[in-house]
Short mmCIF file of N, CA, C and O in Angstrom, two decimals:
data_model
loop_
_atom_site.label_atom_id
_atom_site.label_comp_id
_atom_site.label_asym_id
_atom_site.label_seq_id
_atom_site.Cartn_x
_atom_site.Cartn_y
_atom_site.Cartn_z
N MET A 1 75.37 143.90 15.50
CA MET A 1 74.61 145.03 14.99
C MET A 1 75.37 145.61 13.79
O MET A 1 76.56 145.86 13.86
N ASP A 2 74.65 145.82 12.70
CA ASP A 2 75.25 146.44 11.52
C ASP A 2 75.55 147.90 11.82
O ASP A 2 74.71 148.61 12.38
N GLN A 3 76.73 148.33 11.45
CA GLN A 3 77.11 149.72 11.66
C GLN A 3 76.51 150.60 10.57
O GLN A 3 76.33 150.17 9.43
N PHE A 4 76.19 151.83 10.93
CA PHE A 4 75.62 152.81 10.01
C PHE A 4 76.64 153.91 9.87
O PHE A 4 76.90 154.64 10.83
N THR A 5 77.26 154.01 8.71
CA THR A 5 78.30 155.02 8.51
C THR A 5 77.98 155.86 7.29
O THR A 5 77.49 155.36 6.27
N LEU A 6 78.23 157.14 7.43
CA LEU A 6 78.08 158.11 6.35
C LEU A 6 79.32 158.99 6.32
O LEU A 6 80.00 159.14 7.34
N SER A 7 79.57 159.60 5.19
CA SER A 7 80.65 160.59 5.12
C SER A 7 80.18 161.85 5.87
O SER A 7 78.98 162.02 6.13
N GLU A 8 81.10 162.71 6.20
CA GLU A 8 80.72 163.95 6.89
C GLU A 8 79.76 164.77 6.03
O GLU A 8 78.82 165.37 6.54
N ALA A 9 79.96 164.79 4.72
CA ALA A 9 79.05 165.51 3.83
C ALA A 9 77.65 164.90 3.87
O ALA A 9 76.64 165.63 3.88
N GLU A 10 77.57 163.57 3.92
CA GLU A 10 76.27 162.91 3.99
C GLU A 10 75.59 163.18 5.32
O GLU A 10 74.37 163.40 5.37
N TRP A 11 76.36 163.20 6.42
CA TRP A 11 75.79 163.53 7.73
C TRP A 11 75.23 164.95 7.71
O TRP A 11 74.14 165.20 8.20
N ARG A 12 75.97 165.88 7.14
CA ARG A 12 75.51 167.29 7.09
C ARG A 12 74.23 167.42 6.27
O ARG A 12 73.39 168.27 6.57
N LYS A 13 74.08 166.62 5.25
CA LYS A 13 72.88 166.65 4.42
C LYS A 13 71.69 166.02 5.15
O LYS A 13 70.56 166.50 5.06
N LYS A 14 71.94 164.95 5.89
CA LYS A 14 70.88 164.20 6.59
C LYS A 14 70.34 164.93 7.82
O LYS A 14 69.15 164.90 8.10
N LEU A 15 71.24 165.58 8.57
CA LEU A 15 70.88 166.18 9.85
C LEU A 15 70.74 167.70 9.74
O LEU A 15 71.38 168.33 8.91
N SER A 16 69.93 168.28 10.65
CA SER A 16 69.89 169.73 10.75
C SER A 16 71.23 170.20 11.32
O SER A 16 71.97 169.40 11.93
N PRO A 17 71.59 171.47 11.15
CA PRO A 17 72.85 171.95 11.73
C PRO A 17 72.94 171.71 13.24
O PRO A 17 74.00 171.36 13.76
N GLU A 18 71.82 171.85 13.94
CA GLU A 18 71.81 171.63 15.40
C GLU A 18 72.01 170.16 15.73
O GLU A 18 72.75 169.83 16.66
N GLN A 19 71.34 169.28 14.98
CA GLN A 19 71.53 167.84 15.20
C GLN A 19 72.96 167.43 14.87
O GLN A 19 73.55 166.62 15.58
N TYR A 20 73.51 167.97 13.81
CA TYR A 20 74.88 167.65 13.44
C TYR A 20 75.84 168.04 14.56
O TYR A 20 76.73 167.27 14.93
N HIS A 21 75.64 169.22 15.12
CA HIS A 21 76.50 169.68 16.21
C HIS A 21 76.46 168.73 17.40
O HIS A 21 77.50 168.41 17.99
N VAL A 22 75.28 168.26 17.76
CA VAL A 22 75.15 167.34 18.90
C VAL A 22 75.67 165.95 18.54
O VAL A 22 76.56 165.41 19.20
N LEU A 23 75.12 165.34 17.50
CA LEU A 23 75.44 163.95 17.17
C LEU A 23 76.86 163.74 16.65
O LEU A 23 77.49 162.73 16.97
N ARG A 24 77.37 164.64 15.85
CA ARG A 24 78.67 164.42 15.20
C ARG A 24 79.82 165.20 15.85
O ARG A 24 80.98 164.87 15.66
N GLU A 25 79.50 166.28 16.59
CA GLU A 25 80.53 167.10 17.22
C GLU A 25 80.46 167.08 18.74
O GLU A 25 81.12 167.87 19.40
N ALA A 26 79.63 166.21 19.29
CA ALA A 26 79.46 166.04 20.74
C ALA A 26 79.03 167.32 21.42
O ALA A 26 79.45 167.63 22.54
N GLY A 27 78.15 168.07 20.77
CA GLY A 27 77.61 169.29 21.36
C GLY A 27 76.52 168.98 22.36
O GLY A 27 76.12 167.83 22.55
N THR A 28 76.03 170.03 23.01
CA THR A 28 74.95 169.90 23.99
C THR A 28 73.94 171.00 23.75
O THR A 28 74.31 172.16 23.60
N GLU A 29 72.67 170.64 23.71
CA GLU A 29 71.63 171.65 23.59
C GLU A 29 71.42 172.31 24.95
O GLU A 29 71.71 171.70 25.99
N PRO A 30 70.94 173.55 24.99
CA PRO A 30 70.71 174.21 26.28
C PRO A 30 69.66 173.46 27.11
O PRO A 30 68.71 172.89 26.56
N ALA A 31 69.85 173.47 28.40
CA ALA A 31 68.89 172.83 29.31
C ALA A 31 67.49 173.42 29.10
O ALA A 31 67.35 174.61 28.82
N PHE A 32 66.49 172.58 29.22
CA PHE A 32 65.07 172.93 29.12
C PHE A 32 64.67 173.43 27.73
O PHE A 32 63.60 174.00 27.57
N SER A 33 65.51 173.22 26.73
CA SER A 33 65.17 173.68 25.38
C SER A 33 64.72 172.55 24.46
O SER A 33 64.15 172.80 23.41
N GLY A 34 64.94 171.32 24.86
CA GLY A 34 64.66 170.17 23.99
C GLY A 34 63.19 169.79 23.96
O GLY A 34 62.47 169.91 24.95
N ARG A 35 62.75 169.28 22.83
CA ARG A 35 61.34 168.94 22.66
C ARG A 35 60.91 167.71 23.45
O ARG A 35 59.72 167.48 23.63
N TYR A 36 61.85 166.90 23.92
CA TYR A 36 61.47 165.67 24.62
C TYR A 36 61.65 165.73 26.14
O TYR A 36 61.34 164.77 26.83
N ASP A 37 62.11 166.85 26.67
CA ASP A 37 62.32 166.95 28.11
C ASP A 37 61.03 166.64 28.87
O ASP A 37 61.04 165.90 29.85
N ASN A 38 59.92 167.19 28.43
CA ASN A 38 58.64 167.00 29.12
C ASN A 38 57.71 166.01 28.43
O ASN A 38 56.53 165.93 28.78
N ASN A 39 58.21 165.27 27.46
CA ASN A 39 57.37 164.30 26.75
C ASN A 39 56.97 163.17 27.69
O ASN A 39 57.82 162.52 28.29
N LYS A 40 55.68 162.92 27.79
CA LYS A 40 55.17 161.85 28.67
C LYS A 40 54.50 160.73 27.87
O LYS A 40 53.94 159.81 28.44
N ALA A 41 54.54 160.80 26.54
CA ALA A 41 53.87 159.81 25.70
C ALA A 41 54.57 158.44 25.78
O ALA A 41 55.76 158.36 26.08
N ASP A 42 53.81 157.41 25.49
CA ASP A 42 54.31 156.04 25.50
C ASP A 42 54.93 155.73 24.15
O ASP A 42 54.31 155.93 23.11
N GLY A 43 56.18 155.26 24.16
CA GLY A 43 56.82 154.91 22.90
C GLY A 43 58.30 154.64 23.07
O GLY A 43 58.78 154.38 24.16
N VAL A 44 59.01 154.74 21.95
CA VAL A 44 60.44 154.43 21.90
C VAL A 44 61.20 155.63 21.35
O VAL A 44 60.78 156.25 20.38
N TYR A 45 62.32 155.92 21.99
CA TYR A 45 63.22 156.98 21.55
C TYR A 45 64.32 156.33 20.72
O TYR A 45 65.02 155.45 21.21
N ARG A 46 64.43 156.76 19.47
CA ARG A 46 65.42 156.20 18.55
C ARG A 46 66.49 157.25 18.27
O ARG A 46 66.29 158.44 18.50
N CYS A 47 67.61 156.80 17.75
CA CYS A 47 68.68 157.71 17.36
C CYS A 47 68.21 158.56 16.19
O CYS A 47 67.69 158.03 15.20
N ALA A 48 68.38 159.87 16.28
CA ALA A 48 67.99 160.77 15.20
C ALA A 48 68.89 160.61 13.99
O ALA A 48 68.53 161.02 12.89
N GLY A 49 70.04 159.99 14.15
CA GLY A 49 70.96 159.80 13.05
C GLY A 49 70.71 158.54 12.25
O GLY A 49 70.85 158.53 11.03
N CYS A 50 70.33 157.44 12.94
CA CYS A 50 70.24 156.15 12.24
C CYS A 50 69.00 155.32 12.60
O CYS A 50 68.86 154.20 12.13
N ALA A 51 68.12 155.83 13.44
CA ALA A 51 66.87 155.17 13.84
C ALA A 51 67.07 153.95 14.74
O ALA A 51 66.16 153.17 14.96
N ASN A 52 68.26 153.77 15.30
CA ASN A 52 68.52 152.69 16.24
C ASN A 52 67.65 152.89 17.49
O ASN A 52 67.67 153.98 18.08
N PRO A 53 66.86 151.90 17.94
CA PRO A 53 66.08 152.05 19.17
C PRO A 53 67.01 152.17 20.37
O PRO A 53 67.88 151.31 20.58
N LEU A 54 66.84 153.24 21.15
CA LEU A 54 67.76 153.51 22.26
C LEU A 54 67.12 153.41 23.64
O LEU A 54 67.69 152.79 24.53
N PHE A 55 65.96 154.05 23.81
CA PHE A 55 65.34 154.13 25.13
C PHE A 55 63.83 153.93 25.03
O PHE A 55 63.20 154.38 24.07
N ASP A 56 63.27 153.26 26.03
CA ASP A 56 61.83 153.07 26.11
C ASP A 56 61.26 154.13 27.06
O ASP A 56 61.88 154.46 28.08
N SER A 57 60.09 154.64 26.73
CA SER A 57 59.47 155.67 27.57
C SER A 57 59.20 155.16 28.99
O SER A 57 59.13 155.95 29.93
N ALA A 58 59.07 153.85 29.17
CA ALA A 58 58.85 153.28 30.51
C ALA A 58 60.05 153.53 31.43
O ALA A 58 59.90 153.51 32.65
N ASP A 59 61.22 153.79 30.84
CA ASP A 59 62.43 154.04 31.63
C ASP A 59 62.77 155.53 31.72
O ASP A 59 63.82 155.89 32.24
N LYS A 60 61.89 156.39 31.24
CA LYS A 60 62.10 157.85 31.29
C LYS A 60 61.56 158.38 32.61
O LYS A 60 60.54 157.90 33.11
N TYR A 61 62.24 159.35 33.17
CA TYR A 61 61.76 159.96 34.41
C TYR A 61 62.12 161.44 34.44
O TYR A 61 62.96 161.90 33.66
N GLU A 62 61.48 162.17 35.32
CA GLU A 62 61.72 163.60 35.45
C GLU A 62 62.89 163.82 36.40
O GLU A 62 62.76 163.66 37.61
N SER A 63 64.03 164.18 35.85
CA SER A 63 65.23 164.37 36.67
C SER A 63 65.39 165.81 37.14
O SER A 63 66.16 166.07 38.06
N GLY A 64 64.68 166.74 36.50
CA GLY A 64 64.82 168.15 36.83
C GLY A 64 66.06 168.78 36.22
O GLY A 64 66.36 169.94 36.48
N SER A 65 66.79 168.02 35.40
CA SER A 65 68.05 168.51 34.83
C SER A 65 67.85 169.38 33.59
O SER A 65 68.74 170.12 33.21
N GLY A 66 66.67 169.27 32.95
CA GLY A 66 66.42 170.02 31.73
C GLY A 66 66.66 169.23 30.46
O GLY A 66 66.54 169.77 29.37
N TRP A 67 67.00 167.95 30.60
CA TRP A 67 67.20 167.07 29.45
C TRP A 67 66.41 165.79 29.69
O TRP A 67 66.22 165.39 30.84
N PRO A 68 65.97 165.12 28.63
CA PRO A 68 65.30 163.83 28.82
C PRO A 68 66.24 162.87 29.54
O PRO A 68 67.41 162.74 29.18
N SER A 69 65.72 162.22 30.57
CA SER A 69 66.55 161.32 31.39
C SER A 69 65.91 159.94 31.48
O SER A 69 64.69 159.83 31.63
N PHE A 70 66.75 158.93 31.42
CA PHE A 70 66.32 157.54 31.43
C PHE A 70 67.17 156.76 32.43
O PHE A 70 68.32 157.10 32.67
N THR A 71 66.59 155.69 33.00
CA THR A 71 67.35 154.87 33.94
C THR A 71 68.23 153.84 33.25
O THR A 71 69.19 153.35 33.83
N GLN A 72 67.91 153.52 31.98
CA GLN A 72 68.68 152.51 31.26
C GLN A 72 68.32 152.54 29.78
O GLN A 72 67.25 153.01 29.40
N PRO A 73 69.21 152.03 28.94
CA PRO A 73 68.88 151.90 27.51
C PRO A 73 67.85 150.79 27.30
O PRO A 73 67.64 149.95 28.18
N ILE A 74 67.26 150.75 26.13
CA ILE A 74 66.26 149.74 25.79
C ILE A 74 66.88 148.34 25.81
O ILE A 74 66.22 147.37 26.12
N ALA A 75 68.17 148.25 25.50
CA ALA A 75 68.95 147.00 25.58
C ALA A 75 70.41 147.41 25.79
O ALA A 75 70.84 148.45 25.29
N PRO A 76 71.18 146.62 26.52
CA PRO A 76 72.56 147.00 26.84
C PRO A 76 73.45 147.26 25.63
O PRO A 76 74.36 148.08 25.71
N ASP A 77 73.18 146.59 24.51
CA ASP A 77 74.07 146.75 23.35
C ASP A 77 73.67 147.89 22.41
O ASP A 77 74.30 148.09 21.39
N GLN A 78 72.65 148.67 22.75
CA GLN A 78 72.20 149.76 21.89
C GLN A 78 72.96 151.07 22.12
O GLN A 78 73.00 151.92 21.25
N VAL A 79 73.53 151.21 23.30
CA VAL A 79 74.25 152.43 23.69
C VAL A 79 75.63 152.03 24.19
O VAL A 79 75.76 151.10 24.97
N THR A 80 76.65 152.73 23.71
CA THR A 80 78.01 152.49 24.20
C THR A 80 78.41 153.63 25.12
O THR A 80 77.90 154.75 25.01
N GLU A 81 79.31 153.35 26.03
CA GLU A 81 79.78 154.34 26.99
C GLU A 81 81.27 154.55 26.84
O GLU A 81 82.02 153.59 26.62
N HIS A 82 81.70 155.81 26.95
CA HIS A 82 83.09 156.19 26.73
C HIS A 82 83.50 157.25 27.75
O HIS A 82 82.68 158.07 28.14
N SER A 83 84.76 157.24 28.13
CA SER A 83 85.28 158.27 29.03
C SER A 83 85.37 159.60 28.29
O SER A 83 85.84 159.67 27.16
N ASP A 84 84.90 160.66 28.93
CA ASP A 84 84.92 162.00 28.35
C ASP A 84 85.60 162.94 29.34
O ASP A 84 85.11 163.15 30.44
N VAL A 85 86.73 163.49 28.94
CA VAL A 85 87.46 164.44 29.79
C VAL A 85 87.52 165.82 29.14
O VAL A 85 88.38 166.63 29.45
N SER A 86 86.56 166.12 28.25
CA SER A 86 86.60 167.32 27.43
C SER A 86 86.44 168.63 28.21
O SER A 86 86.91 169.66 27.76
N LEU A 87 85.82 168.64 29.34
CA LEU A 87 85.61 169.88 30.09
C LEU A 87 86.44 169.95 31.37
O LEU A 87 86.08 170.64 32.31
N GLY A 88 87.55 169.23 31.38
CA GLY A 88 88.42 169.25 32.55
C GLY A 88 87.91 168.39 33.68
O GLY A 88 88.39 168.51 34.81
N MET A 89 86.92 167.57 33.43
CA MET A 89 86.39 166.63 34.43
C MET A 89 86.13 165.32 33.72
O MET A 89 86.02 165.27 32.50
N THR A 90 86.05 164.24 34.47
CA THR A 90 85.78 162.95 33.87
C THR A 90 84.29 162.66 33.93
O THR A 90 83.69 162.69 35.01
N ARG A 91 83.70 162.43 32.76
CA ARG A 91 82.29 162.05 32.67
C ARG A 91 82.19 160.82 31.78
O ARG A 91 83.14 160.46 31.10
N THR A 92 81.02 160.20 31.78
CA THR A 92 80.78 159.06 30.92
C THR A 92 79.87 159.51 29.78
O THR A 92 78.72 159.89 30.01
N GLU A 93 80.41 159.48 28.57
CA GLU A 93 79.65 159.85 27.38
C GLU A 93 78.85 158.65 26.89
O GLU A 93 79.34 157.52 26.90
N ALA A 94 77.61 158.88 26.44
CA ALA A 94 76.78 157.85 25.83
C ALA A 94 76.71 158.11 24.34
O ALA A 94 76.47 159.24 23.90
N ARG A 95 76.94 157.05 23.55
CA ARG A 95 76.87 157.14 22.09
C ARG A 95 75.97 156.03 21.55
O ARG A 95 75.87 154.95 22.15
N CYS A 96 75.40 156.28 20.40
CA CYS A 96 74.62 155.26 19.69
C CYS A 96 75.58 154.16 19.23
O CYS A 96 76.60 154.44 18.60
N ALA A 97 75.25 152.92 19.54
CA ALA A 97 76.12 151.80 19.17
C ALA A 97 76.13 151.55 17.66
O ALA A 97 77.07 150.96 17.14
N ARG A 98 75.12 152.01 16.95
CA ARG A 98 75.04 151.75 15.51
C ARG A 98 75.79 152.79 14.68
O ARG A 98 76.49 152.46 13.74
N CYS A 99 75.63 154.10 14.99
CA CYS A 99 76.26 155.14 14.16
C CYS A 99 77.31 155.94 14.91
O CYS A 99 77.91 156.85 14.33
N ASP A 100 77.54 155.63 16.17
CA ASP A 100 78.52 156.32 17.01
C ASP A 100 78.17 157.79 17.25
O ASP A 100 79.03 158.60 17.57
N GLY A 101 76.90 158.13 17.13
CA GLY A 101 76.47 159.50 17.38
C GLY A 101 76.45 159.81 18.88
O GLY A 101 76.04 158.98 19.69
N HIS A 102 76.87 161.02 19.23
CA HIS A 102 76.85 161.48 20.63
C HIS A 102 75.40 161.68 21.05
O HIS A 102 74.63 162.36 20.38
N LEU A 103 75.04 161.10 22.19
CA LEU A 103 73.68 161.20 22.72
C LEU A 103 73.60 162.11 23.94
O LEU A 103 72.65 162.86 24.10
N GLY A 104 74.59 162.01 24.80
CA GLY A 104 74.59 162.75 26.06
C GLY A 104 75.57 162.10 27.01
O GLY A 104 76.60 161.58 26.58
N HIS A 105 75.24 162.12 28.31
CA HIS A 105 76.14 161.57 29.32
C HIS A 105 75.36 160.73 30.32
O HIS A 105 74.15 160.88 30.48
N VAL A 106 76.08 159.87 31.01
CA VAL A 106 75.51 158.99 32.04
C VAL A 106 76.08 159.42 33.39
O VAL A 106 77.30 159.57 33.53
N PHE A 107 75.20 159.60 34.36
CA PHE A 107 75.62 160.01 35.70
C PHE A 107 75.11 159.00 36.74
O PHE A 107 74.04 158.41 36.56
N PRO A 108 75.84 158.84 37.84
CA PRO A 108 75.46 157.85 38.86
C PRO A 108 74.50 158.41 39.92
O PRO A 108 74.59 158.06 41.09
N ASP A 109 73.58 159.27 39.51
CA ASP A 109 72.67 159.89 40.48
C ASP A 109 71.20 159.66 40.13
O ASP A 109 70.33 160.45 40.48
N GLY A 110 70.92 158.58 39.43
CA GLY A 110 69.54 158.28 39.02
C GLY A 110 68.79 157.45 40.05
O GLY A 110 69.35 157.00 41.04
N PRO A 111 67.52 157.25 39.79
CA PRO A 111 66.68 156.46 40.71
C PRO A 111 66.87 154.96 40.52
O PRO A 111 67.52 154.53 39.56
N PRO A 112 66.30 154.15 41.41
CA PRO A 112 66.29 152.71 41.20
C PRO A 112 65.54 152.39 39.90
O PRO A 112 64.73 153.19 39.47
N PRO A 113 65.77 151.30 39.26
CA PRO A 113 66.55 150.18 39.76
C PRO A 113 68.04 150.28 39.45
O PRO A 113 68.83 149.52 40.01
N THR A 114 68.47 151.19 38.58
CA THR A 114 69.87 151.21 38.15
C THR A 114 70.73 152.21 38.91
O THR A 114 71.94 152.05 38.97
N GLY A 115 70.12 153.26 39.43
CA GLY A 115 70.89 154.34 40.07
C GLY A 115 71.60 155.21 39.05
O GLY A 115 72.42 156.04 39.41
N LEU A 116 71.26 155.04 37.77
CA LEU A 116 71.91 155.80 36.70
C LEU A 116 70.94 156.80 36.09
O LEU A 116 69.72 156.60 36.08
N ARG A 117 71.52 157.89 35.57
CA ARG A 117 70.75 158.90 34.83
C ARG A 117 71.38 159.05 33.45
O ARG A 117 72.45 159.62 33.31
N TYR A 118 70.72 158.48 32.45
CA TYR A 118 71.13 158.68 31.06
C TYR A 118 70.53 160.00 30.63
O TYR A 118 69.34 160.09 30.31
N CYS A 119 71.32 161.05 30.67
CA CYS A 119 70.91 162.42 30.40
C CYS A 119 71.17 162.71 28.92
O CYS A 119 72.32 162.91 28.52
N MET A 120 70.12 162.71 28.11
CA MET A 120 70.25 162.74 26.67
C MET A 120 69.82 164.08 26.07
O MET A 120 68.97 164.77 26.63
N ASN A 121 70.38 164.42 24.94
CA ASN A 121 69.96 165.60 24.18
C ASN A 121 68.74 165.23 23.34
O ASN A 121 68.76 164.22 22.62
N SER A 122 67.70 166.05 23.38
CA SER A 122 66.53 165.81 22.52
C SER A 122 66.93 165.80 21.05
O SER A 122 66.36 165.04 20.26
N LEU A 123 67.89 166.62 20.67
CA LEU A 123 68.31 166.70 19.28
C LEU A 123 68.91 165.38 18.77
O LEU A 123 68.95 165.14 17.57
N SER A 124 69.37 164.54 19.67
CA SER A 124 69.95 163.26 19.27
C SER A 124 68.89 162.16 19.18
O SER A 124 69.20 161.05 18.75
N LEU A 125 67.66 162.48 19.55
CA LEU A 125 66.60 161.48 19.63
C LEU A 125 65.47 161.74 18.64
O LEU A 125 65.22 162.88 18.24
N ASP A 126 64.78 160.68 18.29
CA ASP A 126 63.57 160.73 17.47
C ASP A 126 62.55 159.85 18.17
O ASP A 126 62.72 158.63 18.24
N PHE A 127 61.51 160.45 18.72
CA PHE A 127 60.49 159.70 19.46
C PHE A 127 59.44 159.15 18.51
O PHE A 127 58.96 159.86 17.62
N ARG A 128 59.09 157.90 18.71
CA ARG A 128 58.00 157.28 17.96
C ARG A 128 57.01 156.69 18.96
O ARG A 128 57.36 155.82 19.75
N ALA A 129 55.78 157.19 18.89
CA ALA A 129 54.73 156.70 19.79
C ALA A 129 54.46 155.24 19.53
O ALA A 129 54.54 154.77 18.40
N ARG A 130 54.14 154.53 20.60
CA ARG A 130 53.83 153.11 20.49
C ARG A 130 52.41 152.96 19.94
O ARG A 130 51.50 153.68 20.33
N THR A 131 52.25 152.03 19.03
CA THR A 131 50.93 151.73 18.48
C THR A 131 50.65 150.25 18.69
O THR A 131 51.56 149.47 18.93
N VAL A 132 49.41 149.87 18.62
CA VAL A 132 49.04 148.47 18.81
C VAL A 132 48.53 147.94 17.47
O VAL A 132 47.58 148.46 16.90
N GLU A 133 49.18 146.90 16.98
CA GLU A 133 48.75 146.27 15.73
C GLU A 133 47.59 145.34 16.01
O GLU A 133 47.28 145.02 17.16
N SER A 134 46.98 144.85 14.96
CA SER A 134 45.81 143.97 15.10
C SER A 134 46.15 142.68 15.86
O SER A 134 45.30 142.07 16.46
N ARG A 135 47.43 142.26 15.84
CA ARG A 135 47.82 141.05 16.56
C ARG A 135 47.92 141.31 18.07
O ARG A 135 48.13 140.39 18.84
N GLY A 136 47.85 142.57 18.47
CA GLY A 136 47.93 142.89 19.88
C GLY A 136 49.34 143.14 20.36
O GLY A 136 49.57 143.34 21.55
N GLU A 137 50.33 143.14 19.46
CA GLU A 137 51.72 143.39 19.86
C GLU A 137 51.99 144.89 19.84
O GLU A 137 51.57 145.59 18.93
N ALA A 138 52.69 145.36 20.82
CA ALA A 138 53.06 146.77 20.86
C ALA A 138 54.28 146.98 20.00
O ALA A 138 55.24 146.24 20.08
N VAL A 139 54.23 147.98 19.14
CA VAL A 139 55.36 148.32 18.29
C VAL A 139 55.54 149.83 18.29
O VAL A 139 54.62 150.57 18.57
N ALA A 140 56.74 150.25 17.98
CA ALA A 140 56.99 151.69 17.90
C ALA A 140 57.73 151.98 16.61
O ALA A 140 58.45 151.18 16.09
#
């Protein structure tokens, strides 16, 4: 996968201040405040920083946590996982594999088939509804 890198000045120009805080400074939006928490539309969630496809709506579920939650990434190599001890506890941070943007955290309390909850910030995501082309292939 080609890496997507920008200078800090370029990131600040590209992203809103809130998106910059989440994606580049590992911030977290308040629970139940994100635009995608209750989104039920069919499509693909991409990285708001670089448009890397991250999650399919088929893997989204209502976790009750206040953040969009998924059972798995769209493909294993689209999201990287890292140890996060920033709040005095050990958590697993999820980042975009293409631009290294902070997405959220992964917890081992999700439903089958993975038992995982990819708890993501809406500010780190860009949802694109799935459309059907004339060939009959689904694209987002």
